[in-house]
GROMACS .gro file of C-alpha atoms in nm:
model
  181
    1MET     CA    1  -2.063  -0.264  -0.552
    2LYS     CA    2  -1.762  -0.185  -0.340
    3ARG     CA    3  -1.420  -0.059  -0.447
    4ILE     CA    4  -1.179  -0.305  -0.284
    5PHE     CA    5  -0.814  -0.397  -0.249
    6PHE     CA    6  -0.597  -0.638  -0.051
    7ALA     CA    7  -0.318  -0.480   0.151
    8ILE     CA    8  -0.083  -0.529   0.440
    9PRO     CA    9  -0.169  -0.287   0.723
   10LEU     CA   10   0.118  -0.131   0.914
   11THR     CA   11   0.176  -0.120   1.288
   12VAL     CA   12   0.139   0.209   1.475
   13GLU     CA   13   0.516   0.215   1.533
   14ILE     CA   14   0.590   0.194   1.158
   15GLN     CA   15   0.318   0.451   1.084
   16GLN     CA   16   0.482   0.693   1.330
   17ARG     CA   17   0.825   0.641   1.179
   18LEU     CA   18   0.688   0.697   0.828
   19SER     CA   19   0.514   1.011   0.954
   20LEU     CA   20   0.858   1.150   1.048
   21VAL     CA   21   0.979   1.077   0.695
   22GLN     CA   22   0.672   1.259   0.564
   23GLY     CA   23   0.770   1.560   0.775
   24ASP     CA   24   1.116   1.572   0.614
   25ILE     CA   25   0.959   1.557   0.268
   26ARG     CA   26   0.698   1.822   0.355
   27ARG     CA   27   0.980   2.063   0.442
   28GLN     CA   28   1.158   1.974   0.119
   29LEU     CA   29   0.850   2.017  -0.104
   30GLN     CA   30   0.704   2.313   0.081
   31HIS     CA   31   0.604   2.489  -0.243
   32SER     CA   32   0.425   2.184  -0.383
   33ARG     CA   33   0.064   2.090  -0.324
   34VAL     CA   34   0.063   1.735  -0.188
   35ALA     CA   35  -0.225   1.523  -0.059
   36TRP     CA   36  -0.050   1.349   0.230
   37VAL     CA   37  -0.163   1.003   0.334
   38SER     CA   38  -0.269   0.990   0.696
   39PRO     CA   39  -0.032   0.758   0.887
   40CYS     CA   40  -0.327   0.543   1.000
   41ASP     CA   41  -0.412   0.478   0.630
   42MET     CA   42  -0.061   0.371   0.526
   43HIS     CA   43  -0.034   0.018   0.389
   44ILE     CA   44   0.136  -0.202   0.130
   45THR     CA   45  -0.107  -0.285  -0.149
   46LEU     CA   46  -0.104  -0.646  -0.269
   47HIS     CA   47  -0.386  -0.635  -0.524
   48PHE     CA   48  -0.630  -0.362  -0.627
   49LEU     CA   49  -0.955  -0.504  -0.765
   50GLY     CA   50  -1.173  -0.197  -0.816
   51GLU     CA   51  -1.553  -0.224  -0.811
   52VAL     CA   52  -1.676  -0.568  -0.700
   53SER     CA   53  -2.026  -0.685  -0.607
   54VAL     CA   54  -2.100  -0.775  -0.246
   55ALA     CA   55  -2.187  -1.135  -0.351
   56SER     CA   56  -1.849  -1.170  -0.526
   57ILE     CA   57  -1.671  -1.028  -0.223
   58LEU     CA   58  -1.834  -1.288   0.004
   59LYS     CA   59  -1.726  -1.573  -0.229
   60LEU     CA   60  -1.377  -1.426  -0.256
   61VAL     CA   61  -1.338  -1.407   0.122
   62GLN     CA   62  -1.444  -1.772   0.155
   63GLU     CA   63  -1.184  -1.880  -0.100
   64VAL     CA   64  -0.906  -1.668   0.049
   65ARG     CA   65  -0.974  -1.826   0.390
   66LYS     CA   66  -0.888  -2.165   0.231
   67LEU     CA   67  -0.546  -2.048   0.110
   68SER     CA   68  -0.225  -2.202   0.233
   69LEU     CA   69  -0.045  -1.897   0.364
   70PRO     CA   70   0.325  -1.845   0.439
   71ASP     CA   71   0.464  -1.802   0.788
   72ALA     CA   72   0.499  -1.450   0.926
   73PHE     CA   73   0.793  -1.264   0.775
   74SER     CA   74   0.958  -0.920   0.778
   75LEU     CA   75   1.014  -0.663   0.507
   76SER     CA   76   1.289  -0.403   0.524
   77CYS     CA   77   1.198  -0.045   0.446
   78GLY     CA   78   1.396   0.091   0.157
   79ASP     CA   79   1.451   0.429   0.005
   80VAL     CA   80   1.220   0.724  -0.040
   81ASP     CA   81   1.129   0.742  -0.407
   82ALA     CA   82   0.858   0.867  -0.641
   83PHE     CA   83   0.649   0.751  -0.935
   84PRO     CA   84   0.707   0.820  -1.220
   85SER     CA   85   1.038   0.984  -1.118
   86LYS     CA   86   1.204   1.202  -0.855
   87LYS     CA   87   1.229   1.487  -1.106
   88ASN     CA   88   0.855   1.472  -1.173
   89PRO     CA   89   0.704   1.324  -0.855
   90GLU     CA   90   0.336   1.230  -0.871
   91THR     CA   91   0.331   0.970  -0.595
   92ILE     CA   92   0.583   0.985  -0.310
   93ILE     CA   93   0.667   0.644  -0.165
   94VAL     CA   94   0.894   0.444   0.061
   95ARG     CA   95   0.999   0.127  -0.115
   96THR     CA   96   1.011  -0.204   0.069
   97HIS     CA   97   1.241  -0.487  -0.025
   98THR     CA   98   1.076  -0.782  -0.197
   99HIS     CA   99   1.071  -1.102   0.006
  100THR     CA  100   1.004  -1.446  -0.140
  101ALA     CA  101   0.717  -1.493   0.108
  102LEU     CA  102   0.562  -1.163  -0.008
  103SER     CA  103   0.585  -1.272  -0.370
  104ALA     CA  104   0.434  -1.612  -0.285
  105LEU     CA  105   0.150  -1.451  -0.087
  106ARG     CA  106   0.071  -1.210  -0.369
  107GLN     CA  107   0.081  -1.488  -0.631
  108ARG     CA  108  -0.149  -1.720  -0.430
  109LEU     CA  109  -0.390  -1.436  -0.367
  110GLY     CA  110  -0.385  -1.346  -0.737
  111THR     CA  111  -0.467  -1.704  -0.832
  112VAL     CA  112  -0.778  -1.697  -0.610
  113ILE     CA  113  -0.885  -1.358  -0.746
  114VAL     CA  114  -0.863  -1.480  -1.106
  115SER     CA  115  -1.036  -1.810  -1.019
  116GLN     CA  116  -1.333  -1.605  -0.898
  117GLY     CA  117  -1.360  -1.433  -1.235
  118LEU     CA  118  -1.236  -1.101  -1.099
  119THR     CA  119  -0.984  -0.874  -1.261
  120MET     CA  120  -0.697  -0.704  -1.088
  121SER     CA  121  -0.452  -0.434  -1.179
  122GLU     CA  122  -0.192  -0.550  -1.429
  123ARG     CA  123   0.069  -0.297  -1.318
  124ALA     CA  124   0.408  -0.438  -1.228
  125PHE     CA  125   0.436  -0.503  -0.854
  126HIS     CA  126   0.675  -0.271  -0.670
  127PRO     CA  127   0.609  -0.311  -0.296
  128HIS     CA  128   0.590   0.029  -0.130
  129VAL     CA  129   0.407   0.253   0.113
  130THR     CA  130   0.251   0.565  -0.036
  131LEU     CA  131   0.326   0.880   0.164
  132GLY     CA  132   0.157   1.138  -0.057
  133ARG     CA  133   0.018   1.224  -0.399
  134VAL     CA  134   0.153   1.540  -0.560
  135ARG     CA  135  -0.121   1.766  -0.697
  136SER     CA  136   0.110   2.037  -0.832
  137SER     CA  137   0.484   2.075  -0.811
  138GLY     CA  138   0.781   2.243  -0.961
  139GLU     CA  139   1.020   2.086  -0.712
  140VAL     CA  140   1.243   1.783  -0.743
  141LEU     CA  141   1.225   1.516  -0.472
  142GLN     CA  142   1.568   1.472  -0.312
  143PRO     CA  143   1.550   1.153  -0.105
  144GLU     CA  144   1.914   1.182  -0.001
  145GLN     CA  145   1.807   1.479   0.212
  146VAL     CA  146   1.545   1.273   0.398
  147SER     CA  147   1.636   1.109   0.729
  148PRO     CA  148   1.702   0.742   0.653
  149LEU     CA  149   1.441   0.494   0.766
  150SER     CA  150   1.583   0.163   0.878
  151ALA     CA  151   1.284  -0.036   0.990
  152GLN     CA  152   1.156  -0.388   0.968
  153ILE     CA  153   0.786  -0.434   0.895
  154LEU     CA  154   0.660  -0.755   1.052
  155ILE     CA  155   0.400  -0.912   0.824
  156GLY     CA  156   0.153  -1.112   1.030
  157GLY     CA  157  -0.143  -1.089   0.796
  158PHE     CA  158  -0.323  -0.893   0.530
  159THR     CA  159  -0.658  -0.721   0.502
  160LEU     CA  160  -0.934  -0.677   0.247
  161PHE     CA  161  -1.016  -0.304   0.243
  162GLU     CA  162  -1.295  -0.102   0.094
  163SER     CA  163  -1.195   0.235  -0.049
  164LYS     CA  164  -1.460   0.507  -0.066
  165LEU     CA  165  -1.360   0.807  -0.273
  166THR     CA  166  -1.442   1.146  -0.121
  167PRO     CA  167  -1.348   1.505  -0.215
  168ASP     CA  168  -1.093   1.492   0.071
  169GLY     CA  169  -0.937   1.170  -0.057
  170PRO     CA  170  -1.007   0.800  -0.011
  171VAL     CA  171  -1.149   0.662   0.313
  172TYR     CA  172  -1.046   0.304   0.390
  173SER     CA  173  -1.248   0.050   0.586
  174ALA     CA  174  -1.127  -0.298   0.677
  175LEU     CA  175  -1.373  -0.562   0.556
  176GLU     CA  176  -1.184  -0.878   0.654
  177HIS     CA  177  -0.843  -0.959   0.807
  178PHE     CA  178  -0.645  -1.273   0.720
  179PRO     CA  179  -0.374  -1.363   0.972
  180ILE     CA  180  -0.065  -1.553   0.854
  181GLY     CA  181   0.193  -1.752   1.042
   0.00000   0.00000   0.00000
């Protein structure tokens, strides 16, 4: 069994720019304990599937390869935000704007996942990049005090990742990449 998810990896340039945003937030939440996401692990999750057998993963990959995929497209980075709220931040994120091609990609991928008898998270989809997970805080996130990030994320494919949980946080490994466009 492997713990897997589909996600859009980010370019090194976008990772570096998001790292600068992280720095602004670190200074702002200096009295909070936050598990910061390493820039090289930043991504936009499409579907989280959880524990899946290796045989099911192989079948899933075969079916995803058959998908009709959209052309390459871009997403605009949005605001710094937090789940569940800025007053009580548990997950610090940068939102991305929804694009019709992103919605179509996610829907087609979801159809294949379900057709393979697999389950996926039923949470509402809010495209974002996770910057950190707050472990303890008494501080309020103030995104208006963070340097604005105006960046376009070019989407040229997506990846099936394995996530191994460790005491130091998750470790991601790319299992398969699916180019689009």
